[in-house]
Structures are given as C-alpha cells and as structure tokens.
Short mmCIF file of C-alpha atoms in Angstrom, two decimals:
data_model
loop_
_atom_site.label_atom_id
_atom_site.label_comp_id
_atom_site.label_asym_id
_atom_site.label_seq_id
_atom_site.Cartn_x
_atom_site.Cartn_y
_atom_site.Cartn_z
CA MET A 1 5.05 14.02 -16.31
CA ALA A 2 8.28 15.95 -16.06
CA ASP A 3 11.20 14.54 -18.04
CA GLY A 4 10.00 10.98 -17.52
CA PHE A 5 9.90 9.76 -21.11
CA GLU A 6 12.01 10.15 -24.23
CA LEU A 7 10.38 12.70 -26.52
CA ASP A 8 11.27 13.91 -29.98
CA ALA A 9 10.56 17.54 -29.13
CA PRO A 10 10.69 18.34 -25.40
CA GLY A 11 8.82 21.49 -24.46
CA LEU A 12 6.20 23.00 -22.24
CA VAL A 13 3.53 21.08 -24.10
CA ALA A 14 5.18 18.11 -25.79
CA ARG A 15 3.89 16.06 -28.69
CA GLU A 16 0.28 15.38 -27.92
CA ASN A 17 0.26 11.72 -28.93
CA HIS A 18 2.87 10.82 -26.27
CA GLY A 19 0.74 12.25 -23.48
CA GLN A 20 -2.43 10.70 -24.86
CA GLN A 21 -0.79 7.28 -24.83
CA LEU A 22 0.41 7.81 -21.26
CA PHE A 23 -2.84 9.10 -19.81
CA GLY A 24 -4.89 6.69 -21.90
CA ALA A 25 -2.94 3.82 -20.33
CA LEU A 26 -3.54 5.27 -16.87
CA GLY A 27 -7.24 5.50 -17.65
CA GLU A 28 -7.34 1.83 -18.61
CA SER A 29 -5.69 0.97 -15.29
CA PHE A 30 -8.08 3.04 -13.19
CA ARG A 31 -11.28 2.20 -15.05
CA PRO A 32 -11.72 -1.40 -13.70
CA ALA A 33 -11.55 -0.01 -10.18
CA GLY A 34 -14.35 2.42 -10.94
CA LEU A 35 -12.12 5.25 -9.75
CA LEU A 36 -12.09 7.57 -12.73
CA ASP A 37 -12.35 7.75 -16.49
CA LEU A 38 -9.12 9.37 -17.65
CA GLU A 39 -8.29 9.80 -21.32
CA ALA A 40 -6.30 13.04 -21.21
CA VAL A 41 -5.59 15.97 -18.95
CA HIS A 42 -6.32 19.49 -20.07
CA VAL A 43 -4.97 22.59 -18.37
CA GLY A 44 -6.36 25.96 -19.41
CA GLY A 45 -7.84 24.43 -22.55
CA GLN A 46 -4.54 22.88 -23.63
CA PHE A 47 -3.44 19.27 -23.43
CA ALA A 48 -0.81 18.75 -20.74
CA GLY A 49 1.46 15.94 -21.85
CA ALA A 50 5.12 15.76 -20.89
CA LEU A 51 6.98 18.75 -19.49
CA ASP A 52 10.60 19.74 -19.13
CA VAL A 53 12.18 19.69 -15.67
CA GLY A 54 11.07 22.70 -13.65
CA GLN A 55 8.15 23.56 -15.91
CA VAL A 56 5.59 21.50 -13.98
CA ASP A 57 5.35 24.33 -11.43
CA GLU A 58 4.34 26.77 -14.20
CA LEU A 59 1.02 25.02 -14.69
CA PRO A 60 -1.61 27.17 -12.92
CA ALA A 61 -3.97 24.30 -12.10
CA PHE A 62 -1.36 21.79 -10.96
CA GLN A 63 1.15 23.19 -8.49
CA LEU A 64 2.86 19.84 -7.90
CA GLY A 65 6.12 21.30 -6.63
CA ALA A 66 7.97 18.14 -7.65
CA VAL A 67 9.35 16.52 -10.76
CA GLY A 68 8.29 13.17 -12.15
CA GLN A 69 4.81 12.92 -10.71
CA VAL A 70 1.37 12.41 -12.19
CA GLY A 71 -1.28 14.52 -10.54
CA VAL A 72 -4.66 12.79 -10.47
CA LEU A 73 -7.82 14.45 -9.22
CA GLY A 74 -10.78 12.28 -8.38
CA ASP A 75 -13.86 12.30 -6.22
CA GLY A 76 -15.48 9.80 -3.90
CA VAL A 77 -18.35 9.21 -1.53
CA VAL A 78 -18.58 9.21 2.26
CA LEU A 79 -19.80 5.94 3.76
CA PRO A 80 -22.02 6.98 6.71
CA ALA A 81 -21.68 3.66 8.54
CA ALA A 82 -17.87 3.61 8.40
CA ARG A 83 -15.92 4.49 11.53
CA ILE A 84 -12.33 4.28 10.34
CA GLY A 85 -9.74 5.88 12.58
CA LEU A 86 -7.16 5.27 15.28
CA ARG A 87 -9.53 6.55 17.97
CA HIS A 88 -11.78 3.54 17.31
CA VAL A 89 -9.06 0.91 17.85
CA ARG A 90 -9.44 -0.91 21.16
CA PRO A 91 -7.80 -3.77 23.10
CA GLY A 92 -8.71 -7.19 21.74
CA ASP A 93 -9.07 -6.06 18.13
CA ARG A 94 -7.46 -8.32 15.56
CA ILE A 95 -4.93 -7.19 12.95
CA VAL A 96 -5.47 -8.76 9.54
CA VAL A 97 -3.17 -8.50 6.53
CA SER A 98 -4.82 -8.99 3.15
CA GLY A 99 -2.00 -10.99 1.56
CA SER A 100 1.66 -11.96 1.43
CA ILE A 101 4.03 -9.11 2.17
CA ALA A 102 7.33 -7.73 0.82
CA SER A 103 7.09 -9.00 -2.75
CA HIS A 104 6.87 -5.51 -4.27
CA GLY A 105 10.02 -4.13 -2.67
CA VAL A 106 12.02 -7.26 -3.41
CA ALA A 107 10.81 -7.30 -7.02
CA ILE A 108 11.84 -3.67 -7.49
CA MET A 109 15.27 -4.27 -5.95
CA SER A 110 15.89 -7.36 -8.06
CA VAL A 111 15.17 -5.44 -11.27
CA ARG A 112 17.13 -2.31 -10.34
CA GLN A 113 20.18 -4.23 -9.17
CA GLY A 114 20.01 -6.90 -11.85
CA LEU A 115 19.69 -9.66 -9.28
CA GLY A 116 18.75 -13.09 -10.52
CA PHE A 117 16.80 -15.47 -8.32
CA GLU A 118 15.81 -19.05 -9.08
CA SER A 119 12.14 -18.09 -8.94
CA ASP A 120 10.65 -14.98 -10.52
CA ILE A 121 9.48 -12.51 -7.89
CA LEU A 122 6.61 -10.34 -9.04
CA SER A 123 5.35 -7.10 -7.57
CA ASP A 124 2.08 -7.33 -5.67
CA THR A 125 0.83 -4.10 -7.27
CA ALA A 126 -2.94 -4.42 -7.56
CA ASP A 127 -6.21 -2.63 -6.91
CA VAL A 128 -7.54 -3.87 -3.57
CA SER A 129 -10.23 -1.22 -3.19
CA GLY A 130 -12.91 -3.84 -3.94
CA PRO A 131 -12.27 -6.17 -0.99
CA ALA A 132 -11.55 -3.24 1.33
CA LEU A 133 -14.85 -1.58 0.42
CA ARG A 134 -16.71 -4.85 0.88
CA LEU A 135 -15.35 -5.13 4.43
CA ILE A 136 -16.61 -1.65 5.26
CA GLU A 137 -20.03 -2.26 3.69
CA THR A 138 -20.41 -5.62 5.44
CA PHE A 139 -19.06 -4.87 8.92
CA GLU A 140 -19.39 -1.08 9.14
CA ASP A 141 -17.97 0.22 12.42
CA ARG A 142 -16.52 -3.18 13.32
CA VAL A 143 -13.75 -2.36 10.85
CA ARG A 144 -11.76 0.01 13.03
CA PHE A 145 -8.83 0.96 10.83
CA LEU A 146 -7.40 0.42 7.33
CA ARG A 147 -3.96 1.29 5.99
CA ASP A 148 -1.72 0.25 3.11
CA PRO A 149 1.82 -0.66 4.26
CA THR A 150 3.82 1.05 1.54
CA ARG A 151 6.88 3.04 2.62
CA GLY A 152 8.27 1.50 5.81
CA GLY A 153 6.29 -1.68 5.34
CA VAL A 154 4.06 -3.49 7.82
CA ALA A 155 6.31 -2.69 10.79
CA THR A 156 5.96 1.05 10.33
CA VAL A 157 2.16 0.94 9.99
CA LEU A 158 1.86 -1.21 13.12
CA ASN A 159 3.95 1.32 15.03
CA GLU A 160 1.79 4.16 13.74
CA ILE A 161 -1.29 2.32 15.03
CA ALA A 162 0.27 1.56 18.42
CA ARG A 163 1.49 5.11 18.95
CA GLY A 164 -1.59 6.81 17.53
CA ALA A 165 -4.01 4.72 19.60
CA SER A 166 -1.76 4.63 22.70
CA LEU A 167 -2.12 0.86 22.78
CA GLY A 168 0.21 -2.11 22.34
CA ILE A 169 0.32 -4.64 19.53
CA ASP A 170 1.39 -8.29 19.70
CA ILE A 171 2.23 -10.09 16.46
CA SER A 172 3.51 -13.59 15.72
CA GLN A 173 6.24 -14.22 13.16
CA SER A 174 4.76 -17.59 12.21
CA ASP A 175 1.46 -15.92 11.22
CA ILE A 176 2.96 -13.35 8.82
CA PRO A 177 2.50 -14.47 5.20
CA VAL A 178 5.68 -14.17 3.11
CA GLU A 179 6.18 -16.12 -0.10
CA GLU A 180 9.04 -18.59 0.11
CA ALA A 181 10.99 -16.98 -2.74
CA VAL A 182 10.58 -13.54 -1.18
CA ALA A 183 11.66 -14.77 2.24
CA SER A 184 14.76 -16.38 0.72
CA ALA A 185 15.63 -13.21 -1.19
CA CYS A 186 15.22 -11.09 1.95
CA GLU A 187 17.56 -13.43 3.82
CA ILE A 188 20.19 -13.16 1.08
CA LEU A 189 19.87 -9.37 0.89
CA GLY A 190 19.74 -8.84 4.65
CA LEU A 191 16.24 -7.36 4.58
CA ASP A 192 13.48 -7.81 7.12
CA PRO A 193 10.20 -8.45 5.23
CA LEU A 194 8.32 -6.41 7.82
CA TYR A 195 10.06 -3.24 6.60
CA VAL A 196 9.83 -3.90 2.85
CA ALA A 197 7.32 -1.84 0.86
CA ASN A 198 4.06 -3.29 -0.47
CA GLU A 199 1.69 -2.01 -3.15
CA GLY A 200 -1.23 -4.46 -3.29
CA VAL A 201 -1.70 -5.25 0.40
CA PHE A 202 -3.62 -3.57 3.21
CA LEU A 203 -3.85 -3.96 6.98
CA ALA A 204 -7.22 -4.02 8.70
CA VAL A 205 -7.91 -3.71 12.40
CA VAL A 206 -11.22 -5.43 13.08
CA ASP A 207 -13.49 -6.36 15.95
CA PRO A 208 -12.67 -9.89 17.16
CA SER A 209 -16.31 -10.93 16.72
CA VAL A 210 -15.99 -10.63 12.93
CA GLU A 211 -12.41 -11.88 12.51
CA GLN A 212 -13.28 -15.17 10.83
CA GLU A 213 -15.90 -13.60 8.58
CA VAL A 214 -13.38 -10.95 7.51
CA LEU A 215 -10.86 -13.65 6.64
CA GLY A 216 -13.52 -15.57 4.72
CA ILE A 217 -14.46 -12.56 2.60
CA LEU A 218 -10.84 -11.67 1.88
CA ARG A 219 -9.78 -15.21 1.02
CA SER A 220 -12.66 -15.49 -1.45
CA HIS A 221 -11.07 -12.67 -3.47
CA PRO A 222 -8.25 -13.68 -5.84
CA LEU A 223 -6.03 -10.80 -4.67
CA CYS A 224 -6.44 -11.66 -0.98
CA SER A 225 -6.26 -15.47 -0.90
CA GLU A 226 -3.34 -15.35 1.55
CA ALA A 227 -5.11 -13.12 4.10
CA ARG A 228 -4.12 -13.88 7.69
CA THR A 229 -4.58 -12.61 11.21
CA ILE A 230 -1.11 -11.55 12.29
CA GLY A 231 -1.70 -9.99 15.68
CA THR A 232 -3.83 -8.52 18.42
CA VAL A 233 -4.22 -5.07 19.95
CA THR A 234 -3.53 -5.04 23.70
CA GLY A 235 -3.73 -2.61 26.57
CA GLU A 236 -0.26 -3.70 27.68
CA HIS A 237 2.99 -2.00 26.60
CA PRO A 238 1.23 1.00 24.99
CA GLY A 239 3.02 2.45 22.00
CA LEU A 240 5.07 -0.69 21.37
CA VAL A 241 4.86 -3.52 18.85
CA LEU A 242 6.15 -6.88 20.12
CA LEU A 243 6.96 -9.78 17.81
CA LYS A 244 6.93 -13.37 19.01
CA SER A 245 9.63 -15.15 17.01
CA GLY A 246 9.46 -18.62 15.55
CA ILE A 247 11.64 -19.96 18.38
CA GLY A 248 9.49 -18.52 21.14
CA GLY A 249 11.43 -15.36 21.97
CA SER A 250 10.14 -11.82 21.58
CA ARG A 251 11.52 -8.51 20.43
CA VAL A 252 10.38 -4.95 19.92
CA VAL A 253 9.55 -4.05 16.32
CA SER A 254 10.47 -0.39 15.86
CA MET A 255 9.69 2.16 13.18
CA LEU A 256 11.77 1.91 10.02
CA PRO A 257 15.29 2.98 10.97
CA GLY A 258 17.16 4.91 8.28
CA GLU A 259 16.39 4.83 4.56
CA GLN A 260 13.79 2.63 2.87
CA LEU A 261 15.47 -0.09 0.83
CA PRO A 262 14.79 -0.25 -1.98
CA ARG A 263 13.83 3.40 -2.44
CA ILE A 264 10.29 3.33 -3.78
CA CYS A 265 9.10 6.93 -3.62
#
C-alpha cells in the first residue's frame, strides 16, 4: 500500500506490524473463497508493508505503476468443459443477473457525501465465486458468458456483450432487481441504477434450455436470492441494447456517458 494508512514512521519498509495487520486481514477475507492463503507479502526476502508515495515502483517484483493499490498474485485452474466468451453468445440466450443492482455505488456515495437516507443502504460487496463456479460445473458450455458489472454498471456490460458478439439485447425495466431504498436514493440523486457500480453481482448469459435451473441454483444461495432473468439476446438491432420501460415504451441503453458516479476506482 502506498500512503494509504497513518504510520508512525513512513519509509520504504514501514513498521512491520502495520503491514502484517493489513495483509492478515486480506488473508482472512480471501481464505473462505479458497482463493489464497495470505499472511504477509515478502519482496526480496523483506516484508513489504506500507510505502511512501512513488516508492511502490522501486519494488523489483511488483511494478504496479500506481499508488494506493494492493498487488495480489494467485493461481487457478482451467475448467475444460467451460466455454466462456463472447463468441459463444447466440440469439435466444437469456441474460441473468445474480442479485439486486446498484447498492454498492449508492452506499459509497452516501458515505462519501454524508447523505442520510431513512433506510441504511449497504454495499453488496461479497464473494460470488461459489455460485458462479457451480453454474459452470453444472451447465458447462451452456453458460456462454460471465461478467461482473463494476465500473459502468449493468448497462455498460450489456453494451460490451452486444457489441462484442455483434448481436442485440432486449431487457425489461420491470425485471431488473433494485432494492426499494436504492431505487429511491437513485431517484433523489438523479442516477440511473443501470449505470451504478456493483461489487457482489454478476451477469450470466445462458442457454434458454437451462434458464430456470440456473435461477434455481442461484436463488438457493444466500448471496443470489434475488437472481432474475432481465433480458434476451436477439439477432435484431445488432450492437444495441434496448430497454422496455415500465409504461411500455422503449429506449436505447448506451455505454456509460462521462464519468462514473460515484468514482469507485
């Protein structure tokens, strides 16, 4: 971490106990996901804790090129039966969202700006690798595509799918899960939930033959109880995402215009 925490003695290698607490906490967060076992990070035989601004780039093993980041190196396995990619998306496929959207971005904005709402809005930050992996293991190549709608939100990911696959996407506003408190906050702040960042949600494009089974598996998981089908891939209007509104009209949903609000990363 570069200049991210208050330290008694800032330096190239800061007080070891600060870094151990930081990386130990990260390890506890990652361990339930089975991703990695992280207690501390060592560079060239020395513990790398907190660094002054500009000194991150001096580390030979971690050329991050940026300030205020944690570099994590992990490994994984290739799932032979998986066929995840835009080239596998085809007309008729269903678009499933694993849970309610926009709560993370609204929660961050409310804290940063000191906004008070009647109901507490909590970030959706969570590890959803378990349910995502189960979908791949269960349905193999019938799961066409997976993506987390972070920066730019759901709207941006849908546009990336439409443009990358050269296909169209139809979604329905009434099918998009947004918590009531989040929807109200977005209305007050002038935000469209489709463009608000998420941290514990993913989008899955799946074969229509397994749509209901996919929803059943997701809804059985406590982090995905609000999973819904929000749209369909179509051969019409390639490269465009069309939203059917609650009053029956339709509009084009574009990529995120301008800056992400709130700024997440």
